[in-house]
Short mmCIF file of C-alpha atoms and ligand atoms in Angstrom, two decimals:
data_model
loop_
_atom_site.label_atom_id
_atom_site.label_comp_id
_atom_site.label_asym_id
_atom_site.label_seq_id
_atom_site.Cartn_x
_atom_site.Cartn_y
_atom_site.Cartn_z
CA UNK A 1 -1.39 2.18 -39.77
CA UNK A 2 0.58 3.31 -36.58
CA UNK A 3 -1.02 6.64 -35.72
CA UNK A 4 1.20 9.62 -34.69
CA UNK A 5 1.46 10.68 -31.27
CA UNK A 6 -0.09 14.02 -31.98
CA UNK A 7 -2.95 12.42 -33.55
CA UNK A 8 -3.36 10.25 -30.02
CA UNK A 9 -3.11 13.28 -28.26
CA UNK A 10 -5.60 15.26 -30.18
CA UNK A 11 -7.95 12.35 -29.79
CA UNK A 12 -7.20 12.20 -25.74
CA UNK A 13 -7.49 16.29 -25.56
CA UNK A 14 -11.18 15.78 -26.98
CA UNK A 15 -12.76 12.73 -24.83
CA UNK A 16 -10.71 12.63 -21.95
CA UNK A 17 -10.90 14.53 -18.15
CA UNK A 18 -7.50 13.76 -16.40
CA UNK A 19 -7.16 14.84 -12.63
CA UNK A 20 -8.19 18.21 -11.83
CA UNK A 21 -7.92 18.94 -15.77
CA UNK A 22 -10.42 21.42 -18.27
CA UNK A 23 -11.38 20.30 -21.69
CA UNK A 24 -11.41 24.12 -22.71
CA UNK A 25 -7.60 24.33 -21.53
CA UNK A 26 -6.27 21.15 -21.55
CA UNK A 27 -2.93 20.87 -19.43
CA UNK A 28 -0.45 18.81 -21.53
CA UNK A 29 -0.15 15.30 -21.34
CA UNK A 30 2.55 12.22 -22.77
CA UNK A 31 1.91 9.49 -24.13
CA UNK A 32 3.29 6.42 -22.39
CA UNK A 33 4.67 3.46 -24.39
CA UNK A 34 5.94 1.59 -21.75
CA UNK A 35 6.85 1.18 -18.27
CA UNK A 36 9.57 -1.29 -16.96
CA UNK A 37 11.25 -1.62 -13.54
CA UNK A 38 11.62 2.32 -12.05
CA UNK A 39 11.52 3.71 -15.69
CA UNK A 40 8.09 5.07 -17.72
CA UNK A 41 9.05 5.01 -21.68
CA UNK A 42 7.63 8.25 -23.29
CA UNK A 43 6.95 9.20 -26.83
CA UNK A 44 9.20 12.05 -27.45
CA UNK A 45 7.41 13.45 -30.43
CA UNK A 46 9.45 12.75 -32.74
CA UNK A 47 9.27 8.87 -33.85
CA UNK A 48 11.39 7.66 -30.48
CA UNK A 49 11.03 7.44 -26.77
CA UNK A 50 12.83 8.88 -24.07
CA UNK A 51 13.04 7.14 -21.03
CA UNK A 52 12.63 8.96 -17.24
CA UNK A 53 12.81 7.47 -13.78
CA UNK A 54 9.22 7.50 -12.01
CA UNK A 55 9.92 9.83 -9.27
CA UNK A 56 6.44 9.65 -8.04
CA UNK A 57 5.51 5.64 -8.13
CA UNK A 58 2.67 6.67 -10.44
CA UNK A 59 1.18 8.63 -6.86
CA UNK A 60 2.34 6.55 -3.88
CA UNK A 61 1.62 3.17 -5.99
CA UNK A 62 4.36 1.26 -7.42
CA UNK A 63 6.86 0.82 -4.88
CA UNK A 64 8.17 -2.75 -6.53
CA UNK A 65 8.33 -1.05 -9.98
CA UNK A 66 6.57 -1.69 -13.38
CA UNK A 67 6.82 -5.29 -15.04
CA UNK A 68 7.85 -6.88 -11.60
CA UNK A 69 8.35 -9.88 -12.60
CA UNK A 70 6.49 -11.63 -9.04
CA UNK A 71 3.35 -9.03 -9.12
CA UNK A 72 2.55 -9.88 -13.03
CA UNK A 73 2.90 -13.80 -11.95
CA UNK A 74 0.49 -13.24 -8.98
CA UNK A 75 -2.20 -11.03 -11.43
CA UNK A 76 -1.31 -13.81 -14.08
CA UNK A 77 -2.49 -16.79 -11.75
CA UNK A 78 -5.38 -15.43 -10.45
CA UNK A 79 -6.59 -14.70 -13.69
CA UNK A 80 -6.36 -18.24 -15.08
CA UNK A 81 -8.32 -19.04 -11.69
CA UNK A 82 -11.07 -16.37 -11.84
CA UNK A 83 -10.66 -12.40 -12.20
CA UNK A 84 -13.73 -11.35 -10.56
CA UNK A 85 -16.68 -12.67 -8.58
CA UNK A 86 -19.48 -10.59 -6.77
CA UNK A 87 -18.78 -10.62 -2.97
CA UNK A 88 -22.50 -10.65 -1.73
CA UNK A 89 -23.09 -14.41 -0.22
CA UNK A 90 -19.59 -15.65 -1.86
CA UNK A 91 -15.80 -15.51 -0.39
CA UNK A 92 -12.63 -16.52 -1.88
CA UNK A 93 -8.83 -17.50 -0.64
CA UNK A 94 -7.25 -14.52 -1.71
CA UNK A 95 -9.66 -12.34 0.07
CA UNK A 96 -9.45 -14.52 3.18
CA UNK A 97 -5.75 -14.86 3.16
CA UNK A 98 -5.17 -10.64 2.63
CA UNK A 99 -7.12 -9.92 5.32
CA UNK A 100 -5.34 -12.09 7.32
CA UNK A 101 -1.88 -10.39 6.74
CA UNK A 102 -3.04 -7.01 7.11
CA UNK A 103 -4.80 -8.06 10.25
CA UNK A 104 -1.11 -9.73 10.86
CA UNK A 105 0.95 -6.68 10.09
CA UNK A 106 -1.55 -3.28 11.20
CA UNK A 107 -1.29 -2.26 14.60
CA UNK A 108 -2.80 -4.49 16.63
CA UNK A 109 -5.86 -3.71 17.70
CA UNK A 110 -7.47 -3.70 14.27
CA UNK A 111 -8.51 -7.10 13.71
CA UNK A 112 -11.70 -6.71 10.68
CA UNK A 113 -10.99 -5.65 6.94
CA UNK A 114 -13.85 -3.68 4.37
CA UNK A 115 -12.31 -4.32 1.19
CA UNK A 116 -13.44 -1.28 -1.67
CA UNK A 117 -12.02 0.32 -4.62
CA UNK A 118 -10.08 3.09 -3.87
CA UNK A 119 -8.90 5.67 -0.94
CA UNK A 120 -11.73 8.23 -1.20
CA UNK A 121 -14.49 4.90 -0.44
CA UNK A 122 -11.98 3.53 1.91
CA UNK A 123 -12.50 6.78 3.75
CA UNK A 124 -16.14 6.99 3.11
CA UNK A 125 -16.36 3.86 4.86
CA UNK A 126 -14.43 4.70 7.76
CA UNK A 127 -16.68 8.14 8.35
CA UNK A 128 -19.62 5.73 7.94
CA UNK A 129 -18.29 3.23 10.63
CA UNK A 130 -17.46 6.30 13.42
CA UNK A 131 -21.25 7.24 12.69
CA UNK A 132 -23.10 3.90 12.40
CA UNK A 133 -20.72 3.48 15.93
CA UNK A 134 -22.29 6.75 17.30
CA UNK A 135 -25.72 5.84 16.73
CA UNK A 136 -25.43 2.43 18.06
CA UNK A 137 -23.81 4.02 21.58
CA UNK A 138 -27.09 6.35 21.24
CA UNK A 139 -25.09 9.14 20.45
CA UNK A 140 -26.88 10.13 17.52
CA UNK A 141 -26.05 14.21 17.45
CA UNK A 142 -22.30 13.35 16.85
CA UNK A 143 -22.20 13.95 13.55
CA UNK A 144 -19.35 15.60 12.54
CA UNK A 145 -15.71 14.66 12.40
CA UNK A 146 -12.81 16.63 13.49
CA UNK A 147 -9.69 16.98 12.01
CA UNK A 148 -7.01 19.49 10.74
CA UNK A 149 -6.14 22.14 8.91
CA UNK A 150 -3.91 21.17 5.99
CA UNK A 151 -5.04 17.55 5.21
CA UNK A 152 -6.17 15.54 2.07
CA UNK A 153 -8.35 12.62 2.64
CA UNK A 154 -9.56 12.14 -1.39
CA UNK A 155 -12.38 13.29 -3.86
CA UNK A 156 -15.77 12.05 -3.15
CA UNK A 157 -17.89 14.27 -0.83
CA UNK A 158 -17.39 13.02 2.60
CA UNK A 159 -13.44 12.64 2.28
CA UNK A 160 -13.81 16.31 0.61
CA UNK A 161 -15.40 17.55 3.54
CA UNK A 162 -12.31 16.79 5.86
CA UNK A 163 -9.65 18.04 3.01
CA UNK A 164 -8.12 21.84 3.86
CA UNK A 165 -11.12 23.99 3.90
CA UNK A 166 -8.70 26.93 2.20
CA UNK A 167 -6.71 24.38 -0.26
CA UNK A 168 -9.16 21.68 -0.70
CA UNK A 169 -11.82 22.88 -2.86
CA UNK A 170 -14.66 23.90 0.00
CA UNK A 171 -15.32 27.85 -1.58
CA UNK A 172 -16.84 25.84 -4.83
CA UNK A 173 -18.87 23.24 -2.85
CA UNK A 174 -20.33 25.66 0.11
CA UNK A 175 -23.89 24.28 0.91
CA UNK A 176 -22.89 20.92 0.00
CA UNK A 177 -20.50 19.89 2.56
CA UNK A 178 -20.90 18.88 5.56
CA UNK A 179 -19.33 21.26 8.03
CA UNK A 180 -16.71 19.75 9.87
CA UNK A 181 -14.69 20.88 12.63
CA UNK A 182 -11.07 22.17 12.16
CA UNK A 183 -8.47 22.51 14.54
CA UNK A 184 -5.32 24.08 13.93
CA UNK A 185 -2.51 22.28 11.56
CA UNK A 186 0.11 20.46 13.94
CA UNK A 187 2.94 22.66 13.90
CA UNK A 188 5.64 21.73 11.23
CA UNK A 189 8.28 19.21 11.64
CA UNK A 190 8.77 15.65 12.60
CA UNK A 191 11.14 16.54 14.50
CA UNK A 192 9.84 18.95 17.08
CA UNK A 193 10.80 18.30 20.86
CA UNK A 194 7.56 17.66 23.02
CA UNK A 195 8.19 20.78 25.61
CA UNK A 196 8.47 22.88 22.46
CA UNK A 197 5.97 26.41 22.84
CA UNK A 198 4.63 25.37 19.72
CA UNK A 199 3.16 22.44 20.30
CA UNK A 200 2.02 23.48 23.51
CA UNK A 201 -0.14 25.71 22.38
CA UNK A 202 -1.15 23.12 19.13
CA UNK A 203 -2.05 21.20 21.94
CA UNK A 204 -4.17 23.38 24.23
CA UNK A 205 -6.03 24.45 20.86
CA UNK A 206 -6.89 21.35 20.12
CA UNK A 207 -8.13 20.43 23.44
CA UNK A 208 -10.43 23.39 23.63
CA UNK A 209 -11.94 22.81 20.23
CA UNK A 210 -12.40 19.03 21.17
CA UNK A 211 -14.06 19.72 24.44
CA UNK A 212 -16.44 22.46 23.45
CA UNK A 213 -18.17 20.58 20.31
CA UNK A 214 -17.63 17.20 22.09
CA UNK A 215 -21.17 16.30 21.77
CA UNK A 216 -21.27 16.66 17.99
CA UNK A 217 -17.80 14.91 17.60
CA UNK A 218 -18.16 11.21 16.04
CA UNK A 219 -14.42 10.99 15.26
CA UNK A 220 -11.02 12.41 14.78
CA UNK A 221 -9.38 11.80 11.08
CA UNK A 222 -5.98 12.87 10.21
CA UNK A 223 -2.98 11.80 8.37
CA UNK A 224 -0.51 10.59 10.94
CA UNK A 225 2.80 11.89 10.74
CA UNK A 226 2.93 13.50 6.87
CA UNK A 227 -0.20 15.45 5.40
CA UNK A 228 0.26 14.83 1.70
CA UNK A 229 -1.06 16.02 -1.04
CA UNK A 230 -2.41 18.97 1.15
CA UNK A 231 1.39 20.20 1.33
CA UNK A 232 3.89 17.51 1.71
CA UNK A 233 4.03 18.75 5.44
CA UNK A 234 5.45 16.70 7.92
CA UNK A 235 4.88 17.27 11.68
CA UNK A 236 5.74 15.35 15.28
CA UNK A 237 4.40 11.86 16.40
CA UNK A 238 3.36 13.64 19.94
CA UNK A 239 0.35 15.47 18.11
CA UNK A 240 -1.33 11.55 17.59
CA UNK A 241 -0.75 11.05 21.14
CA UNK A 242 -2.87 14.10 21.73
CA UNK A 243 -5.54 13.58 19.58
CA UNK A 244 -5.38 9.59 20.63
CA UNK A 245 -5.77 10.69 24.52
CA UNK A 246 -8.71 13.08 23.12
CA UNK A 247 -10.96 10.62 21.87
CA UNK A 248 -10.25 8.57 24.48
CA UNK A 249 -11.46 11.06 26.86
CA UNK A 250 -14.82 12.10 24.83
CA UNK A 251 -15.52 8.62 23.31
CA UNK A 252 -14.65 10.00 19.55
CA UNK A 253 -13.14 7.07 17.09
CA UNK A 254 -9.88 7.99 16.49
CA UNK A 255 -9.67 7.16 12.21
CA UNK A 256 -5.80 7.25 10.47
CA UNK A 257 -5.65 7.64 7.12
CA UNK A 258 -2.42 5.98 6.02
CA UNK A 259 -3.65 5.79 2.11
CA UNK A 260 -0.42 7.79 1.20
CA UNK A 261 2.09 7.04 4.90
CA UNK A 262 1.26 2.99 4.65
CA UNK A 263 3.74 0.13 3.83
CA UNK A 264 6.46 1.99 4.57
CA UNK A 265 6.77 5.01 3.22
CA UNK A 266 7.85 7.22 5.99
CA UNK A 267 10.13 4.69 7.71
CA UNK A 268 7.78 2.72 9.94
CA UNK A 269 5.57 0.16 8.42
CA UNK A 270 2.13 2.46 9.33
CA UNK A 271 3.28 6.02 9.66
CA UNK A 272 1.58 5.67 13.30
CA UNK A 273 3.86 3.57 14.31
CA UNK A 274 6.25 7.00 14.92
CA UNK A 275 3.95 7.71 18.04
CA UNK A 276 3.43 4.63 19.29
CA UNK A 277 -0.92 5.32 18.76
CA UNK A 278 -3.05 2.38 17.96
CA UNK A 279 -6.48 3.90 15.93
CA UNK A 280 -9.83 2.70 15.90
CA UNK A 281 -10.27 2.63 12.11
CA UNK A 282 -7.12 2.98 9.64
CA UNK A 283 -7.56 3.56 5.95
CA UNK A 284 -4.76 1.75 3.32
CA UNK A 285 -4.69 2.18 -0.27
CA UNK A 286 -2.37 3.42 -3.12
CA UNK A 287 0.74 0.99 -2.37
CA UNK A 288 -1.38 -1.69 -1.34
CA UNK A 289 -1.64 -3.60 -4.60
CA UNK A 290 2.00 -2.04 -5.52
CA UNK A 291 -0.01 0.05 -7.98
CA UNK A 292 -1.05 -2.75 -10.12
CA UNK A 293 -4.95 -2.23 -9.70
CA UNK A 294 -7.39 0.22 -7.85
CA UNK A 295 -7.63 -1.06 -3.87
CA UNK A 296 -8.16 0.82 -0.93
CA UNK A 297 -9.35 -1.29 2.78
CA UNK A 298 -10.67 0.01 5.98
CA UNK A 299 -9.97 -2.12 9.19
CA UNK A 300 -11.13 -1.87 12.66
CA UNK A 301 -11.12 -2.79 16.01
CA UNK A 302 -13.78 -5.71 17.33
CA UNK A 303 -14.84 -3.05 19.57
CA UNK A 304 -16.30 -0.89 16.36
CA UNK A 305 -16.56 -3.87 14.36
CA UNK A 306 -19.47 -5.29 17.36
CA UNK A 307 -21.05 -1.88 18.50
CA UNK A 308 -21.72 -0.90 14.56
CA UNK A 309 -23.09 -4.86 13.85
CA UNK A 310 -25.72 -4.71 16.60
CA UNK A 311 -26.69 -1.69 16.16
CA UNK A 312 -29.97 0.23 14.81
CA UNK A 313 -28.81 -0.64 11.10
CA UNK A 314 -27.79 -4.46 12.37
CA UNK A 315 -24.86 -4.47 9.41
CA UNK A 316 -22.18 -1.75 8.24
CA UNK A 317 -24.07 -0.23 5.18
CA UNK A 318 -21.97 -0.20 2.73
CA UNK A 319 -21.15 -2.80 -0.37
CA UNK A 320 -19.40 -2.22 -3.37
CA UNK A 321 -19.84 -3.85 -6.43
CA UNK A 322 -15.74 -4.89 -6.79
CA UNK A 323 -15.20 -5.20 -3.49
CA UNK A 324 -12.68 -7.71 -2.69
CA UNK A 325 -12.04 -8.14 -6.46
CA UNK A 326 -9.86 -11.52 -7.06
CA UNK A 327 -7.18 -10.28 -8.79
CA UNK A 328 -6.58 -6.83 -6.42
CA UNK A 329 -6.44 -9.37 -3.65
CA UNK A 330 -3.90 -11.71 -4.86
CA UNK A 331 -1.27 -8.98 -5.75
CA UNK A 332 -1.76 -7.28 -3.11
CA UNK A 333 -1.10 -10.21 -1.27
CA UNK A 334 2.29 -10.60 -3.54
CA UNK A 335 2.97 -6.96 -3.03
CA UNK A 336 2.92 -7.32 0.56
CA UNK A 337 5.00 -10.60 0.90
CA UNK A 338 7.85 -9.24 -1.72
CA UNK A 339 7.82 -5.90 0.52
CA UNK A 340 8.29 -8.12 3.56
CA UNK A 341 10.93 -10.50 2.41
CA UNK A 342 13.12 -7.80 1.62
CA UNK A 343 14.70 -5.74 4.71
CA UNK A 344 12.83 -2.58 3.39
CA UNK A 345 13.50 -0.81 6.47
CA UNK A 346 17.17 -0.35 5.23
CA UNK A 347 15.90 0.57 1.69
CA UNK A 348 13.75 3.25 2.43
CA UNK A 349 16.61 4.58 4.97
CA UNK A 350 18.70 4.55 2.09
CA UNK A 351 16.37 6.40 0.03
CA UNK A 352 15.93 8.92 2.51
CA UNK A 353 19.96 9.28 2.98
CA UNK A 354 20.53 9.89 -0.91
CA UNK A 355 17.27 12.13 -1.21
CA UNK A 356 18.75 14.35 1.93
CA UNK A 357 21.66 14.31 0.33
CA UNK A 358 20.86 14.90 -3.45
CA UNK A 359 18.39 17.63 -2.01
CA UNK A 360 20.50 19.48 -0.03
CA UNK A 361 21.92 21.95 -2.50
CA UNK A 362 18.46 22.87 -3.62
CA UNK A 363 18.09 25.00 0.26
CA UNK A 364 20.76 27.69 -0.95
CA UNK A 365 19.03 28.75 -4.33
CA UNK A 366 17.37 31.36 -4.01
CA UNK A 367 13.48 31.29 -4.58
CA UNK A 368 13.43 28.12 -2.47
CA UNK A 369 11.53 28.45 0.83
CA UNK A 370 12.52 24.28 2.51
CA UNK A 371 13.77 21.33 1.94
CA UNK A 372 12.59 18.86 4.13
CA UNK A 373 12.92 14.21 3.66
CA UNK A 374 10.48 12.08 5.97
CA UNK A 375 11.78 8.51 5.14
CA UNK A 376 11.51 7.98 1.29
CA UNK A 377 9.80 10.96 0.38
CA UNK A 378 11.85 14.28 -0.52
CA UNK A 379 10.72 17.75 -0.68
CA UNK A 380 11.42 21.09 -2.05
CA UNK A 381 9.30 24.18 -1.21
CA UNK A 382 9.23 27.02 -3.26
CA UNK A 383 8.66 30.84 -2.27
CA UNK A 384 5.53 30.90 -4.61
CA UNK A 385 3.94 29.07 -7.11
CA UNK A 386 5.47 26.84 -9.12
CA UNK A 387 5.29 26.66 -13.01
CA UNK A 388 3.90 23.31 -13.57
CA UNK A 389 4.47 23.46 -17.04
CA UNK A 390 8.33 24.40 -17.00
CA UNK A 391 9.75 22.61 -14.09
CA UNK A 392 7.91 19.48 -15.15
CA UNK A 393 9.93 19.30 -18.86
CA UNK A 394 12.79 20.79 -17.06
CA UNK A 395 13.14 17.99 -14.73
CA UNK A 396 11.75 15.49 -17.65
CA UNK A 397 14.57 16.73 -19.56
CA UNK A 398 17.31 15.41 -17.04
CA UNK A 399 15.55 12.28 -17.19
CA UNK A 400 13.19 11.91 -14.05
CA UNK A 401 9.31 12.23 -13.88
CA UNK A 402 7.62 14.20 -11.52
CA UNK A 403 4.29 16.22 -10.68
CA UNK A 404 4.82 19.33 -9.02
CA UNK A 405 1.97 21.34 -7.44
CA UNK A 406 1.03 24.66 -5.72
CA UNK A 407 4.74 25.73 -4.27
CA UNK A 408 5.99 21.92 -3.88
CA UNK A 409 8.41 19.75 -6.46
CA UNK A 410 8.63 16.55 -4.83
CA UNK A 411 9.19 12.82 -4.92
CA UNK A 412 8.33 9.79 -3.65
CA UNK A 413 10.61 7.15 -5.35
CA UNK A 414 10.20 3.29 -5.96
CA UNK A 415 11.89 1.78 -3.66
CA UNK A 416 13.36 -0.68 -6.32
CA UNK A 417 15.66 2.67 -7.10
CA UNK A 418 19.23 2.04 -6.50
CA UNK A 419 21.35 4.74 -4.91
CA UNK A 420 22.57 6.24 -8.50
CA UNK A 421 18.86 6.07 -9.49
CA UNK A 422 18.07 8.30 -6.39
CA UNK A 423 21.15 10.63 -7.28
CA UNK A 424 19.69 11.27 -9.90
CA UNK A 425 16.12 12.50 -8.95
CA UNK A 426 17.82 14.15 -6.05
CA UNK A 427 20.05 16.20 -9.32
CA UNK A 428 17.32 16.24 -11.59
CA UNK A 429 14.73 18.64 -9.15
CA UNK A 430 17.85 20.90 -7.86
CA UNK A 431 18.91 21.46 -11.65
CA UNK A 432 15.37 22.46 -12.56
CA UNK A 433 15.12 24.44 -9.36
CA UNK A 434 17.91 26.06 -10.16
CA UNK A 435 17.11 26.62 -13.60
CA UNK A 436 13.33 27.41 -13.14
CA UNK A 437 13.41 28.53 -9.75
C1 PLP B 501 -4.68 9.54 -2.36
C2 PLP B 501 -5.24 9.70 -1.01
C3 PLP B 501 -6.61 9.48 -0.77
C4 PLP B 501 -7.59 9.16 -1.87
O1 PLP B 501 -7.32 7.96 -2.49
P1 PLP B 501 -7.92 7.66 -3.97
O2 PLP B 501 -7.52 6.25 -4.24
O3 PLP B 501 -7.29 8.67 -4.88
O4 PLP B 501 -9.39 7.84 -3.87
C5 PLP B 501 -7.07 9.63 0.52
N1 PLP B 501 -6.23 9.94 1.54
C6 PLP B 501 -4.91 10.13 1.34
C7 PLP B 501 -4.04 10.45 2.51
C8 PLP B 501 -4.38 10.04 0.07
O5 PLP B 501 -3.07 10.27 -0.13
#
């Protein structure tokens, strides 16, 4: 018998952690029935569905939208080939040929691919690289990584340990981090003229900090161009020249973590594209498989690639168990050819345009702090905390799905949306801000 959907619920509120949730207090959840092109189909409670437009791209993911009919043929084939095989002593074409492209389409010193699971290991892996490198240049105090304030690099310890010390979630682990070093946050705005005061004095901070723990400095990690989940906070290309010409100077690796800024998002292929800044070690994940299955990749230069190879360890030490898995590769592969073909350039500028535009009203309410669009991503600040609860059905109810958190209701649209589609999200988060504030 077809069980109701408060009986699935009940039965998901028992077994089930979902991100940052509590079994004690579960947050609610909806049941999905089905997901098709930009649109997730949700029970409604009451024997139907409602339909909503995924705002989000299920977190960065799905830029081609659910069902696409070339992604499901690419997952489709390599499963009548083989789904998965162990990547210890064997290869395969689809591995082979997506490290090719993304060597063919990253900036261009990165030239080797790690192939793991997901963002946080992809980032694990490029922490591990900048140390393995250390120790093979006999540098083996440099230990810690800089980076800056305001930044979200993922959940497992090591990515943890770069997230905001004040947002992130350092106060519950102290003792079990590793203590990093933080610099300032890059002042705010993409925008922001290079002779501004601001940045100036970003600048000299930065320096200082670099130069005086230089000789416990393995690497720099940041998110080039947009901090994400740590705020949604965009800032100026010139700060990645900075911290580029700093590890340059002191021999740190300079890592990008484009998990959330790759393929496109904020207008340039790789975010650090703005800047004109070629990294050591760059980090891709979330849109690389176009949210069809859990992938995340860490390329490098040779020059990393060699130093960490014949070094102490005489191999980079890490190996997961689906790494490189068959069918990630081969629609991630698709994902990346379908984004390609297409002048996407032009489509996220689009989305950007409408979102700017469908946003706009949402800077006079009162209770709203900014409004700020960096390519297809749109954002409004609040003046406090926002009620998760509340805006989330309000919004729901003008048929759009989003996620709000801390102070920020935001989007990050398929880019599959056409411009009535983004109208729409851009109406649905000013109506709730207006009615929730
Ligand atoms: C999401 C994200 C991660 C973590 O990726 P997971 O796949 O969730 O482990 C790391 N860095 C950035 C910038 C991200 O947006």
């Amino acid at each position: 018998m077809e069980q109701s959907v408060s009986e699935w619920l009940r039965r998901d509120s028992e077994r089930l952690w979902h991100p940052y949730s509590s079994l004690t207090e579960p947050s609610p959840v909806r049941l999905v029935r089905g997901a098709s092109g930009v649109r997730l189909r949700l029970d409604d409670g009451a024997g139907g569905t409602v339909e909503a437009i995924d705002a989000m791209s299920s977190w960065w993911c799905m830029i081609h939208g659910y069902r696409n009919p070339v992604l499901d043929a690419a997952v489709k084939r390599q499963v009548d080939d083989f789904s998965h095989v162990m990547f210890g002593g064997l290869t395969h074409e689809p591995a082979i040929r997506l490290a090719e492209r993304l060597v063919e389409i990253s900036p261009a010193p990165l030239r080797h691919v790690f192939f793991c699971d997901s963002g946080s290991v992809s980032v694990e892996v490029a922490i591990k690289l900048a140390l393995q490198y250390q120790v093979a240049r006999g540098n083996s105090g440099r230990t810690r990584m800089l980076t800056v304030r305001g930044g979200y690099h993922g959940d497992t310890f090591a990515p943890m340990s770069v997230c905001d010390p004040v947002n992130g979630m350092h106060s519950l682990f102290t003792g079990a981090l590793k203590e990093q070093v933080f610099g300032p946050q890059p002042p705010a705005g993409f925008e922001r003229p290079d002779d501004d005061p601001e940045f100036a004095a970003w600048a000299a901070a930065i320096t200082g900090l670099a130069e005086r723990q230089a000789d416990q400095i393995a690497g720099i990690i940041v998110e080039p161009v947009l901090q994400g989940a740590g705020g949604m906070y965009p800032y100026s290309p010139a700060c990645l020249r900075v911290l580029r010409d700093l590890a340059d100077r002191h021999g740190f690796l300079l890592i990008l973590d484009e998990i959330a800024t790759g393929f496109g998002r904020t207008g340039t292929l790789f975010a650090s594209e703005h800047a004109g800044v070629d990294p050591d070690i760059l980090c891709i994940g979330k849109a690389l498989t176009g949210g069809y299955l859990s992938m995340a990749a860490t390329l490098c230069t040779t020059e990393v690639a060699h130093t960490v190879s014949d070094g102490p360890g005489g191999a980079l030490m890490h190996g997961p168990t689906f790494m490189a898995n068959p069918l990630a590769c081969a629609v991630a592969l698709a994902s990346i050819d379908l984004l390609l073909s297409q002048d996407w350039a032009a489509r996220v500028a689009r989305i950007s345009a409408g979102l700017s535009a469908g946003l706009a009203p949402a800077a006079s309410l009162p209770g709203v702090k900014d409004v700020r669009v960096l390519g297809a991503v749109g954002v409004v600040q609040l003046g406090g905390p926002v009620d998760m609860k509340r805006m989330t059905e309000a919004v729901l109810r003008r048929g759009v799905w989003v996620r709000p958190f801390r102070d920020l209701v935001y989007t990050m649209p398929p880019y599959v949306c056409t411009d009535e589609e983004i109208a729409a999200i851009g109406a649905a988060i000013t109506g709730a801000v207006r009615e929730v504030g």
